């Protein structure tokens, strides 16, 4: 019994002939048995199987709500739909700028197909197609003939840091110069909300005081005047009208843009005296309404300075 027990212990690695016992033992492989502290190792030892670990329930997955957009980066749902009471001057009542528009930096959806390629692109069509003129503010008594208008499609940089495409109507004589200006503005990544053509319906619509267009031709009189504006000739352009309002005493146009009368608090889309917009228009000889003495028209550039 003592020899057999010794053989079993040695056989934990491999069976062999037991030295000094005189008995021949069959060669065989023996699988080592697990041991439990305090248990004697012999043939009758029962293998101790490890207790399986309990299955851990999977953690529930959680979906985080998207972070709210920064104020001013998304147009409010009421944009362009809340009419202002008219004053005796025919303009809307000037009111405090809504909080959501005090740091305005959204770009509206493009209204024309994107120009192909990357970077700045422009297409000039002269004269402007009849259907384009038909949806503009042109009428027979305008001081420029329809056949003298050019249709521009231009790339521009949006407040969303993306490439966009818009359209303008200008006099054919200045079409190429205007393209060069907008190429400079694109390269400078000066942001704009939209480039659009003014319609007759827009000229006749009740004031909402929250527009921010960049436009050129508009068959209308000067602001507060009775003579034709340079816009009616296709020889003037307004840039980001909300961030660069027209100011004459207590009159502010757009009527909700008073927050942008502080020109020292520079925000995206504002035109600065020594900034890229003034320099771009100066390169073609156009003057800025922000330099006028009696009134300030921060959005306005024209060929003759009026």
PDB file of C-alpha atoms in Angstrom:
ATOM      1  CA  UNK A   1       0.000   0.000   0.000  1.00  0.00           C
ATOM      2  CA  UNK A   2       2.833   2.391   0.800  1.00  0.00           C
ATOM      3  CA  UNK A   3       4.505   1.718  -2.614  1.00  0.00           C
ATOM      4  CA  UNK A   4       1.197   2.137  -4.427  1.00  0.00           C
ATOM      5  CA  UNK A   5       0.571   5.455  -2.793  1.00  0.00           C
ATOM      6  CA  UNK A   6       4.089   6.630  -3.666  1.00  0.00           C
ATOM      7  CA  UNK A   7       3.514   5.595  -7.284  1.00  0.00           C
ATOM      8  CA  UNK A   8       0.301   7.602  -7.403  1.00  0.00           C
ATOM      9  CA  UNK A   9       2.103  10.702  -6.153  1.00  0.00           C
ATOM     10  CA  UNK A  10       4.898  10.290  -8.674  1.00  0.00           C
ATOM     11  CA  UNK A  11       2.351   9.559 -11.387  1.00  0.00           C
ATOM     12  CA  UNK A  12       0.925  13.029 -11.107  1.00  0.00           C
ATOM     13  CA  UNK A  13       3.486  13.884 -13.789  1.00  0.00           C
ATOM     14  CA  UNK A  14       3.923  10.462 -15.525  1.00  0.00           C
ATOM     15  CA  UNK A  15       3.719   6.747 -14.597  1.00  0.00           C
ATOM     16  CA  UNK A  16       7.037   4.908 -14.124  1.00  0.00           C
ATOM     17  CA  UNK A  17       8.590   1.837 -12.502  1.00  0.00           C
ATOM     18  CA  UNK A  18       8.660   2.360  -8.784  1.00  0.00           C
ATOM     19  CA  UNK A  19      12.243   2.204  -7.554  1.00  0.00           C
ATOM     20  CA  UNK A  20      12.782  -0.041  -4.463  1.00  0.00           C
ATOM     21  CA  UNK A  21       9.214  -1.504  -4.459  1.00  0.00           C
ATOM     22  CA  UNK A  22       9.919  -4.526  -6.651  1.00  0.00           C
ATOM     23  CA  UNK A  23       6.481  -4.390  -8.393  1.00  0.00           C
ATOM     24  CA  UNK A  24       5.985  -3.556 -12.076  1.00  0.00           C
ATOM     25  CA  UNK A  25       3.458  -0.814 -12.629  1.00  0.00           C
ATOM     26  CA  UNK A  26       1.625  -0.289 -15.916  1.00  0.00           C
ATOM     27  CA  UNK A  27       2.687   2.858 -17.768  1.00  0.00           C
ATOM     28  CA  UNK A  28      -0.186   5.311 -18.095  1.00  0.00           C
ATOM     29  CA  UNK A  29      -0.927   9.008 -18.016  1.00  0.00           C
ATOM     30  CA  UNK A  30      -2.651  10.364 -14.972  1.00  0.00           C
ATOM     31  CA  UNK A  31      -4.473  13.679 -15.049  1.00  0.00           C
ATOM     32  CA  UNK A  32      -3.603  15.739 -12.005  1.00  0.00           C
ATOM     33  CA  UNK A  33      -6.549  16.293  -9.688  1.00  0.00           C
ATOM     34  CA  UNK A  34      -7.460  19.605  -8.208  1.00  0.00           C
ATOM     35  CA  UNK A  35      -6.838  19.880  -4.531  1.00  0.00           C
ATOM     36  CA  UNK A  36      -8.682  21.514  -1.729  1.00  0.00           C
ATOM     37  CA  UNK A  37      -6.705  22.855   1.253  1.00  0.00           C
ATOM     38  CA  UNK A  38      -6.678  20.224   4.050  1.00  0.00           C
ATOM     39  CA  UNK A  39      -7.690  17.322   1.802  1.00  0.00           C
ATOM     40  CA  UNK A  40      -5.381  14.228   1.634  1.00  0.00           C
ATOM     41  CA  UNK A  41      -4.318  13.243  -1.813  1.00  0.00           C
ATOM     42  CA  UNK A  42      -5.235   9.630  -2.585  1.00  0.00           C
ATOM     43  CA  UNK A  43      -6.995   7.616  -5.245  1.00  0.00           C
ATOM     44  CA  UNK A  44     -10.396   8.248  -3.773  1.00  0.00           C
ATOM     45  CA  UNK A  45     -10.104  12.031  -3.977  1.00  0.00           C
ATOM     46  CA  UNK A  46     -13.075  13.494  -5.814  1.00  0.00           C
ATOM     47  CA  UNK A  47     -12.234  16.244  -8.327  1.00  0.00           C
ATOM     48  CA  UNK A  48     -13.351  19.648  -7.097  1.00  0.00           C
ATOM     49  CA  UNK A  49     -14.907  21.576  -9.941  1.00  0.00           C
ATOM     50  CA  UNK A  50     -14.722  25.349  -9.753  1.00  0.00           C
ATOM     51  CA  UNK A  51     -17.990  27.111  -9.090  1.00  0.00           C
ATOM     52  CA  UNK A  52     -18.958  29.076 -12.194  1.00  0.00           C
ATOM     53  CA  UNK A  53     -19.111  32.839 -11.791  1.00  0.00           C
ATOM     54  CA  UNK A  54     -22.618  34.252 -11.881  1.00  0.00           C
ATOM     55  CA  UNK A  55     -23.576  35.766 -15.238  1.00  0.00           C
ATOM     56  CA  UNK A  56     -23.502  39.564 -15.023  1.00  0.00           C
ATOM     57  CA  UNK A  57     -26.475  41.296 -16.560  1.00  0.00           C
ATOM     58  CA  UNK A  58     -25.508  43.597 -19.459  1.00  0.00           C
ATOM     59  CA  UNK A  59     -25.482  47.285 -18.655  1.00  0.00           C
ATOM     60  CA  UNK A  60     -28.346  49.193 -20.198  1.00  0.00           C
ATOM     61  CA  UNK A  61     -27.282  51.402 -23.081  1.00  0.00           C
ATOM     62  CA  UNK A  62     -28.084  55.073 -22.779  1.00  0.00           C
ATOM     63  CA  UNK A  63     -28.447  57.583 -25.621  1.00  0.00           C
ATOM     64  CA  UNK A  64     -27.410  61.113 -24.866  1.00  0.00           C
ATOM     65  CA  UNK A  65     -29.650  63.863 -26.109  1.00  0.00           C
ATOM     66  CA  UNK A  66     -27.941  66.082 -28.703  1.00  0.00           C
ATOM     67  CA  UNK A  67     -26.485  69.272 -27.310  1.00  0.00           C
ATOM     68  CA  UNK A  68     -28.703  72.295 -27.933  1.00  0.00           C
ATOM     69  CA  UNK A  69     -27.592  74.557 -30.752  1.00  0.00           C
ATOM     70  CA  UNK A  70     -25.832  77.762 -29.803  1.00  0.00           C
ATOM     71  CA  UNK A  71     -28.123  80.777 -29.702  1.00  0.00           C
ATOM     72  CA  UNK A  72     -28.136  82.554 -33.033  1.00  0.00           C
ATOM     73  CA  UNK A  73     -27.056  79.576 -35.156  1.00  0.00           C
ATOM     74  CA  UNK A  74     -30.592  78.396 -35.980  1.00  0.00           C
ATOM     75  CA  UNK A  75     -33.263  80.686 -37.455  1.00  0.00           C
ATOM     76  CA  UNK A  76     -36.278  81.069 -35.157  1.00  0.00           C
ATOM     77  CA  UNK A  77     -39.527  79.615 -36.540  1.00  0.00           C
ATOM     78  CA  UNK A  78     -41.161  83.041 -36.602  1.00  0.00           C
ATOM     79  CA  UNK A  79     -38.481  84.589 -38.853  1.00  0.00           C
ATOM     80  CA  UNK A  80     -40.136  86.689 -41.567  1.00  0.00           C
ATOM     81  CA  UNK A  81     -43.670  86.067 -40.271  1.00  0.00           C
ATOM     82  CA  UNK A  82     -44.229  88.478 -37.381  1.00  0.00           C
ATOM     83  CA  UNK A  83     -45.531  91.752 -38.788  1.00  0.00           C
ATOM     84  CA  UNK A  84     -44.641  95.039 -37.128  1.00  0.00           C
ATOM     85  CA  UNK A  85     -47.110  97.905 -36.771  1.00  0.00           C
ATOM     86  CA  UNK A  86     -46.380 100.611 -39.296  1.00  0.00           C
ATOM     87  CA  UNK A  87     -45.448 104.128 -38.295  1.00  0.00           C
ATOM     88  CA  UNK A  88     -46.429 107.335 -40.106  1.00  0.00           C
ATOM     89  CA  UNK A  89     -43.209 107.135 -42.088  1.00  0.00           C
ATOM     90  CA  UNK A  90     -44.355 103.838 -43.594  1.00  0.00           C
ATOM     91  CA  UNK A  91     -41.664 101.794 -41.869  1.00  0.00           C
ATOM     92  CA  UNK A  92     -42.228  99.291 -39.114  1.00  0.00           C
ATOM     93  CA  UNK A  93     -42.040 100.162 -35.450  1.00  0.00           C
ATOM     94  CA  UNK A  94     -38.442  99.991 -34.220  1.00  0.00           C
ATOM     95  CA  UNK A  95     -38.167  97.456 -31.414  1.00  0.00           C
ATOM     96  CA  UNK A  96     -35.508  95.873 -29.235  1.00  0.00           C
ATOM     97  CA  UNK A  97     -33.578  93.087 -30.950  1.00  0.00           C
ATOM     98  CA  UNK A  98     -34.816  89.630 -29.882  1.00  0.00           C
ATOM     99  CA  UNK A  99     -32.193  87.718 -27.902  1.00  0.00           C
ATOM    100  CA  UNK A 100     -31.931  84.997 -30.552  1.00  0.00           C
ATOM    101  CA  UNK A 101     -30.890  87.600 -33.158  1.00  0.00           C
ATOM    102  CA  UNK A 102     -28.355  89.588 -31.123  1.00  0.00           C
ATOM    103  CA  UNK A 103     -25.544  87.295 -32.243  1.00  0.00           C
ATOM    104  CA  UNK A 104     -27.063  86.201 -35.549  1.00  0.00           C
ATOM    105  CA  UNK A 105     -24.986  83.671 -37.486  1.00  0.00           C
ATOM    106  CA  UNK A 106     -27.107  81.250 -39.457  1.00  0.00           C
ATOM    107  CA  UNK A 107     -27.293  80.729 -43.214  1.00  0.00           C
ATOM    108  CA  UNK A 108     -30.597  80.048 -44.937  1.00  0.00           C
ATOM    109  CA  UNK A 109     -31.143  77.280 -47.468  1.00  0.00           C
ATOM    110  CA  UNK A 110     -29.841  78.061 -50.958  1.00  0.00           C
ATOM    111  CA  UNK A 111     -32.534  78.985 -53.473  1.00  0.00           C
ATOM    112  CA  UNK A 112     -30.539  78.077 -56.597  1.00  0.00           C
ATOM    113  CA  UNK A 113     -28.627  74.881 -57.482  1.00  0.00           C
ATOM    114  CA  UNK A 114     -25.040  74.723 -56.285  1.00  0.00           C
ATOM    115  CA  UNK A 115     -22.407  75.680 -58.808  1.00  0.00           C
ATOM    116  CA  UNK A 116     -20.156  72.716 -59.698  1.00  0.00           C
ATOM    117  CA  UNK A 117     -16.644  72.228 -58.395  1.00  0.00           C
ATOM    118  CA  UNK A 118     -14.976  73.501 -55.281  1.00  0.00           C
ATOM    119  CA  UNK A 119     -13.965  76.970 -54.150  1.00  0.00           C
ATOM    120  CA  UNK A 120     -15.326  80.125 -55.708  1.00  0.00           C
ATOM    121  CA  UNK A 121     -17.357  79.842 -58.911  1.00  0.00           C
ATOM    122  CA  UNK A 122     -19.448  82.382 -60.819  1.00  0.00           C
ATOM    123  CA  UNK A 123     -21.714  82.359 -63.856  1.00  0.00           C
ATOM    124  CA  UNK A 124     -22.766  85.522 -65.658  1.00  0.00           C
ATOM    125  CA  UNK A 125     -25.759  85.456 -67.994  1.00  0.00           C
ATOM    126  CA  UNK A 126     -26.337  88.599 -70.096  1.00  0.00           C
ATOM    127  CA  UNK A 127     -28.992  89.626 -70.641  1.00  0.00           C
ATOM    128  CA  UNK A 128     -30.754  88.065 -67.679  1.00  0.00           C
ATOM    129  CA  UNK A 129     -33.254  85.363 -68.731  1.00  0.00           C
ATOM    130  CA  UNK A 130     -36.864  86.508 -69.015  1.00  0.00           C
ATOM    131  CA  UNK A 131     -38.062  84.165 -66.289  1.00  0.00           C
ATOM    132  CA  UNK A 132     -35.457  85.552 -63.882  1.00  0.00           C
ATOM    133  CA  UNK A 133     -36.479  89.142 -64.631  1.00  0.00           C
ATOM    134  CA  UNK A 134     -40.129  88.134 -64.260  1.00  0.00           C
ATOM    135  CA  UNK A 135     -39.596  87.012 -60.653  1.00  0.00           C
ATOM    136  CA  UNK A 136     -37.634  90.157 -59.776  1.00  0.00           C
ATOM    137  CA  UNK A 137     -38.941  93.635 -58.896  1.00  0.00           C
ATOM    138  CA  UNK A 138     -38.435  94.930 -62.446  1.00  0.00           C
ATOM    139  CA  UNK A 139     -41.314  96.749 -64.124  1.00  0.00           C
ATOM    140  CA  UNK A 140     -41.516  98.814 -67.319  1.00  0.00           C
ATOM    141  CA  UNK A 141     -41.099 102.170 -65.568  1.00  0.00           C
ATOM    142  CA  UNK A 142     -37.805 101.170 -63.912  1.00  0.00           C
ATOM    143  CA  UNK A 143     -34.832 103.358 -64.900  1.00  0.00           C
ATOM    144  CA  UNK A 144     -32.953 100.387 -66.410  1.00  0.00           C
ATOM    145  CA  UNK A 145     -34.103  98.230 -69.307  1.00  0.00           C
ATOM    146  CA  UNK A 146     -34.565  94.537 -68.601  1.00  0.00           C
ATOM    147  CA  UNK A 147     -32.106  93.646 -71.369  1.00  0.00           C
ATOM    148  CA  UNK A 148     -29.404  95.624 -69.540  1.00  0.00           C
ATOM    149  CA  UNK A 149     -29.580  93.440 -66.455  1.00  0.00           C
ATOM    150  CA  UNK A 150     -27.155  90.546 -65.910  1.00  0.00           C
ATOM    151  CA  UNK A 151     -27.952  87.444 -63.863  1.00  0.00           C
ATOM    152  CA  UNK A 152     -25.119  86.412 -61.558  1.00  0.00           C
ATOM    153  CA  UNK A 153     -24.839  83.075 -59.796  1.00  0.00           C
ATOM    154  CA  UNK A 154     -22.100  83.197 -57.201  1.00  0.00           C
ATOM    155  CA  UNK A 155     -20.436  81.070 -54.566  1.00  0.00           C
ATOM    156  CA  UNK A 156     -20.401  82.608 -51.106  1.00  0.00           C
ATOM    157  CA  UNK A 157     -19.237  81.629 -47.642  1.00  0.00           C
ATOM    158  CA  UNK A 158     -21.949  80.912 -45.069  1.00  0.00           C
ATOM    159  CA  UNK A 159     -22.055  81.398 -41.319  1.00  0.00           C
ATOM    160  CA  UNK A 160     -21.947  77.597 -41.100  1.00  0.00           C
ATOM    161  CA  UNK A 161     -18.433  77.630 -42.626  1.00  0.00           C
ATOM    162  CA  UNK A 162     -19.733  75.964 -45.772  1.00  0.00           C
ATOM    163  CA  UNK A 163     -19.776  76.870 -49.465  1.00  0.00           C
ATOM    164  CA  UNK A 164     -23.143  78.135 -50.726  1.00  0.00           C
ATOM    165  CA  UNK A 165     -24.599  79.439 -53.970  1.00  0.00           C
ATOM    166  CA  UNK A 166     -26.772  82.518 -54.438  1.00  0.00           C
ATOM    167  CA  UNK A 167     -27.925  84.901 -57.165  1.00  0.00           C
ATOM    168  CA  UNK A 168     -27.998  88.626 -57.892  1.00  0.00           C
ATOM    169  CA  UNK A 169     -29.250  90.941 -60.630  1.00  0.00           C
ATOM    170  CA  UNK A 170     -26.918  93.814 -61.545  1.00  0.00           C
ATOM    171  CA  UNK A 171     -26.391  96.177 -64.448  1.00  0.00           C
ATOM    172  CA  UNK A 172     -24.458  94.416 -67.190  1.00  0.00           C
ATOM    173  CA  UNK A 173     -21.763  97.130 -67.138  1.00  0.00           C
ATOM    174  CA  UNK A 174     -20.663  96.163 -63.617  1.00  0.00           C
ATOM    175  CA  UNK A 175     -21.217  92.401 -63.744  1.00  0.00           C
ATOM    176  CA  UNK A 176     -17.555  91.399 -64.000  1.00  0.00           C
ATOM    177  CA  UNK A 177     -16.508  93.872 -61.323  1.00  0.00           C
ATOM    178  CA  UNK A 178     -19.144  92.519 -58.933  1.00  0.00           C
ATOM    179  CA  UNK A 179     -17.909  88.973 -59.554  1.00  0.00           C
ATOM    180  CA  UNK A 180     -14.391  90.045 -58.585  1.00  0.00           C
ATOM    181  CA  UNK A 181     -15.728  91.548 -55.334  1.00  0.00           C
ATOM    182  CA  UNK A 182     -17.503  88.348 -54.321  1.00  0.00           C
ATOM    183  CA  UNK A 183     -14.470  86.287 -55.173  1.00  0.00           C
ATOM    184  CA  UNK A 184     -12.485  88.415 -52.714  1.00  0.00           C
ATOM    185  CA  UNK A 185     -15.166  87.990 -50.056  1.00  0.00           C
ATOM    186  CA  UNK A 186     -15.204  84.220 -50.580  1.00  0.00           C
ATOM    187  CA  UNK A 187     -11.432  84.016 -50.232  1.00  0.00           C
ATOM    188  CA  UNK A 188     -11.649  86.095 -47.036  1.00  0.00           C
ATOM    189  CA  UNK A 189     -14.405  83.726 -45.772  1.00  0.00           C
ATOM    190  CA  UNK A 190     -16.621  86.680 -44.992  1.00  0.00           C
ATOM    191  CA  UNK A 191     -19.960  85.054 -44.035  1.00  0.00           C
ATOM    192  CA  UNK A 192     -23.321  85.915 -45.556  1.00  0.00           C
ATOM    193  CA  UNK A 193     -26.807  84.628 -44.822  1.00  0.00           C
ATOM    194  CA  UNK A 194     -28.177  84.601 -48.348  1.00  0.00           C
ATOM    195  CA  UNK A 195     -27.681  86.114 -51.816  1.00  0.00           C
ATOM    196  CA  UNK A 196     -31.053  86.701 -53.387  1.00  0.00           C
ATOM    197  CA  UNK A 197     -33.074  88.631 -55.942  1.00  0.00           C
ATOM    198  CA  UNK A 198     -35.624  91.095 -54.553  1.00  0.00           C
ATOM    199  CA  UNK A 199     -39.166  90.374 -55.715  1.00  0.00           C
ATOM    200  CA  UNK A 200     -42.122  92.742 -56.127  1.00  0.00           C
ATOM    201  CA  UNK A 201     -43.916  90.861 -53.372  1.00  0.00           C
ATOM    202  CA  UNK A 202     -41.079  91.582 -50.957  1.00  0.00           C
ATOM    203  CA  UNK A 203     -41.153  95.302 -51.728  1.00  0.00           C
ATOM    204  CA  UNK A 204     -44.898  95.408 -51.016  1.00  0.00           C
ATOM    205  CA  UNK A 205     -44.874  93.067 -48.003  1.00  0.00           C
ATOM    206  CA  UNK A 206     -45.626  94.397 -44.502  1.00  0.00           C
ATOM    207  CA  UNK A 207     -42.474  94.963 -42.433  1.00  0.00           C
ATOM    208  CA  UNK A 208     -41.152  92.233 -40.174  1.00  0.00           C
ATOM    209  CA  UNK A 209     -37.851  93.948 -39.401  1.00  0.00           C
ATOM    210  CA  UNK A 210     -35.774  90.750 -39.394  1.00  0.00           C
ATOM    211  CA  UNK A 211     -34.475  90.333 -42.966  1.00  0.00           C
ATOM    212  CA  UNK A 212     -30.764  89.833 -43.606  1.00  0.00           C
ATOM    213  CA  UNK A 213     -30.414  89.708 -47.353  1.00  0.00           C
ATOM    214  CA  UNK A 214     -27.491  90.461 -49.595  1.00  0.00           C
ATOM    215  CA  UNK A 215     -29.131  91.935 -52.702  1.00  0.00           C
ATOM    216  CA  UNK A 216     -28.452  94.197 -55.675  1.00  0.00           C
ATOM    217  CA  UNK A 217     -31.169  95.254 -58.148  1.00  0.00           C
ATOM    218  CA  UNK A 218     -34.423  96.453 -56.581  1.00  0.00           C
ATOM    219  CA  UNK A 219     -36.715  98.811 -58.420  1.00  0.00           C
ATOM    220  CA  UNK A 220     -37.485 101.140 -55.530  1.00  0.00           C
ATOM    221  CA  UNK A 221     -36.934 104.657 -54.252  1.00  0.00           C
ATOM    222  CA  UNK A 222     -34.168 105.629 -51.868  1.00  0.00           C
ATOM    223  CA  UNK A 223     -34.864 104.786 -48.218  1.00  0.00           C
ATOM    224  CA  UNK A 224     -37.205 107.496 -46.966  1.00  0.00           C
ATOM    225  CA  UNK A 225     -37.018 109.331 -50.329  1.00  0.00           C
ATOM    226  CA  UNK A 226     -38.905 109.657 -53.581  1.00  0.00           C
ATOM    227  CA  UNK A 227     -36.166 109.417 -56.229  1.00  0.00           C
ATOM    228  CA  UNK A 228     -34.932 106.108 -57.604  1.00  0.00           C
ATOM    229  CA  UNK A 229     -32.249 104.400 -55.568  1.00  0.00           C
ATOM    230  CA  UNK A 230     -29.021 103.236 -57.206  1.00  0.00           C
ATOM    231  CA  UNK A 231     -30.439  99.756 -56.620  1.00  0.00           C
ATOM    232  CA  UNK A 232     -33.077 100.545 -59.250  1.00  0.00           C
ATOM    233  CA  UNK A 233     -30.257 100.885 -61.804  1.00  0.00           C
ATOM    234  CA  UNK A 234     -28.506  97.689 -60.704  1.00  0.00           C
ATOM    235  CA  UNK A 235     -25.556  99.772 -59.520  1.00  0.00           C
ATOM    236  CA  UNK A 236     -25.725  99.184 -55.752  1.00  0.00           C
ATOM    237  CA  UNK A 237     -25.441  96.206 -53.417  1.00  0.00           C
ATOM    238  CA  UNK A 238     -26.545  95.713 -49.800  1.00  0.00           C
ATOM    239  CA  UNK A 239     -24.579  93.168 -47.727  1.00  0.00           C
ATOM    240  CA  UNK A 240     -26.049  91.423 -44.661  1.00  0.00           C
ATOM    241  CA  UNK A 241     -28.676  94.091 -44.028  1.00  0.00           C
ATOM    242  CA  UNK A 242     -29.456  92.993 -40.447  1.00  0.00           C
ATOM    243  CA  UNK A 243     -25.868  93.011 -39.205  1.00  0.00           C
ATOM    244  CA  UNK A 244     -25.321  96.294 -41.074  1.00  0.00           C
ATOM    245  CA  UNK A 245     -28.491  98.363 -40.685  1.00  0.00           C
ATOM    246  CA  UNK A 246     -29.537 101.719 -42.112  1.00  0.00           C
ATOM    247  CA  UNK A 247     -29.685 104.419 -39.415  1.00  0.00           C
ATOM    248  CA  UNK A 248     -31.256 107.887 -39.650  1.00  0.00           C
ATOM    249  CA  UNK A 249     -31.939 109.378 -36.244  1.00  0.00           C
ATOM    250  CA  UNK A 250     -34.485 107.121 -34.529  1.00  0.00           C
ATOM    251  CA  UNK A 251     -35.139 105.151 -37.704  1.00  0.00           C
ATOM    252  CA  UNK A 252     -33.427 101.751 -37.938  1.00  0.00           C
ATOM    253  CA  UNK A 253     -33.929  99.444 -40.921  1.00  0.00           C
ATOM    254  CA  UNK A 254     -34.345  96.512 -40.452  1.00  0.00           C
ATOM    255  CA  UNK A 255     -36.433  97.575 -37.493  1.00  0.00           C
ATOM    256  CA  UNK A 256     -35.264  94.785 -35.138  1.00  0.00           C
ATOM    257  CA  UNK A 257     -31.532  95.327 -35.792  1.00  0.00           C
ATOM    258  CA  UNK A 258     -30.792  97.894 -33.058  1.00  0.00           C
ATOM    259  CA  UNK A 259     -28.371  95.483 -31.346  1.00  0.00           C
ATOM    260  CA  UNK A 260     -26.035  96.045 -34.285  1.00  0.00           C
ATOM    261  CA  UNK A 261     -25.816  99.809 -33.863  1.00  0.00           C
ATOM    262  CA  UNK A 262     -22.852  99.224 -31.541  1.00  0.00           C
ATOM    263  CA  UNK A 263     -20.196  98.977 -34.233  1.00  0.00           C
ATOM    264  CA  UNK A 264     -17.423  98.464 -31.677  1.00  0.00           C
ATOM    265  CA  UNK A 265     -18.921  95.102 -30.701  1.00  0.00           C
ATOM    266  CA  UNK A 266     -17.846  93.284 -33.855  1.00  0.00           C
ATOM    267  CA  UNK A 267     -19.741  90.081 -34.620  1.00  0.00           C
ATOM    268  CA  UNK A 268     -19.652  87.783 -37.676  1.00  0.00           C
ATOM    269  CA  UNK A 269     -21.171  89.356 -40.782  1.00  0.00           C
ATOM    270  CA  UNK A 270     -20.546  92.950 -39.732  1.00  0.00           C
ATOM    271  CA  UNK A 271     -18.787  95.325 -42.126  1.00  0.00           C
ATOM    272  CA  UNK A 272     -15.802  97.162 -40.662  1.00  0.00           C
ATOM    273  CA  UNK A 273     -14.240 100.322 -42.017  1.00  0.00           C
ATOM    274  CA  UNK A 274     -10.875  98.635 -42.591  1.00  0.00           C
ATOM    275  CA  UNK A 275     -12.324  95.170 -43.202  1.00  0.00           C
ATOM    276  CA  UNK A 276     -12.440  92.880 -46.261  1.00  0.00           C
ATOM    277  CA  UNK A 277     -15.827  94.064 -47.562  1.00  0.00           C
ATOM    278  CA  UNK A 278     -14.927  97.753 -47.759  1.00  0.00           C
ATOM    279  CA  UNK A 279     -11.570  96.862 -49.336  1.00  0.00           C
ATOM    280  CA  UNK A 280     -13.185  94.553 -51.891  1.00  0.00           C
ATOM    281  CA  UNK A 281     -15.662  97.176 -53.091  1.00  0.00           C
ATOM    282  CA  UNK A 282     -13.001  99.898 -53.017  1.00  0.00           C
ATOM    283  CA  UNK A 283     -10.996  97.779 -55.470  1.00  0.00           C
ATOM    284  CA  UNK A 284     -13.682  98.458 -58.123  1.00  0.00           C
ATOM    285  CA  UNK A 285     -14.213 102.082 -57.108  1.00  0.00           C
ATOM    286  CA  UNK A 286     -17.449 101.640 -55.124  1.00  0.00           C
ATOM    287  CA  UNK A 287     -18.125 103.618 -51.952  1.00  0.00           C
ATOM    288  CA  UNK A 288     -19.577 102.573 -48.608  1.00  0.00           C
ATOM    289  CA  UNK A 289     -22.679 104.053 -46.982  1.00  0.00           C
ATOM    290  CA  UNK A 290     -21.047 103.600 -43.586  1.00  0.00           C
ATOM    291  CA  UNK A 291     -18.947 106.676 -44.399  1.00  0.00           C
ATOM    292  CA  UNK A 292     -21.929 108.934 -45.017  1.00  0.00           C
ATOM    293  CA  UNK A 293     -22.269 111.953 -42.731  1.00  0.00           C
ATOM    294  CA  UNK A 294     -25.973 112.696 -42.289  1.00  0.00           C
ATOM    295  CA  UNK A 295     -27.146 109.063 -42.150  1.00  0.00           C
ATOM    296  CA  UNK A 296     -25.370 105.728 -41.903  1.00  0.00           C
ATOM    297  CA  UNK A 297     -26.150 102.913 -44.322  1.00  0.00           C
ATOM    298  CA  UNK A 298     -23.748 100.231 -43.126  1.00  0.00           C
ATOM    299  CA  UNK A 299     -25.014  97.610 -45.600  1.00  0.00           C
ATOM    300  CA  UNK A 300     -24.821  99.780 -48.736  1.00  0.00           C
ATOM    301  CA  UNK A 301     -22.215 100.019 -51.533  1.00  0.00           C
ATOM    302  CA  UNK A 302     -22.715 101.861 -54.804  1.00  0.00           C
ATOM    303  CA  UNK A 303     -20.819 102.905 -57.875  1.00  0.00           C
ATOM    304  CA  UNK A 304     -21.460 106.642 -57.466  1.00  0.00           C
ATOM    305  CA  UNK A 305     -21.415 106.719 -53.652  1.00  0.00           C
ATOM    306  CA  UNK A 306     -25.171 107.423 -53.363  1.00  0.00           C
TER     307      UNK A 306
END
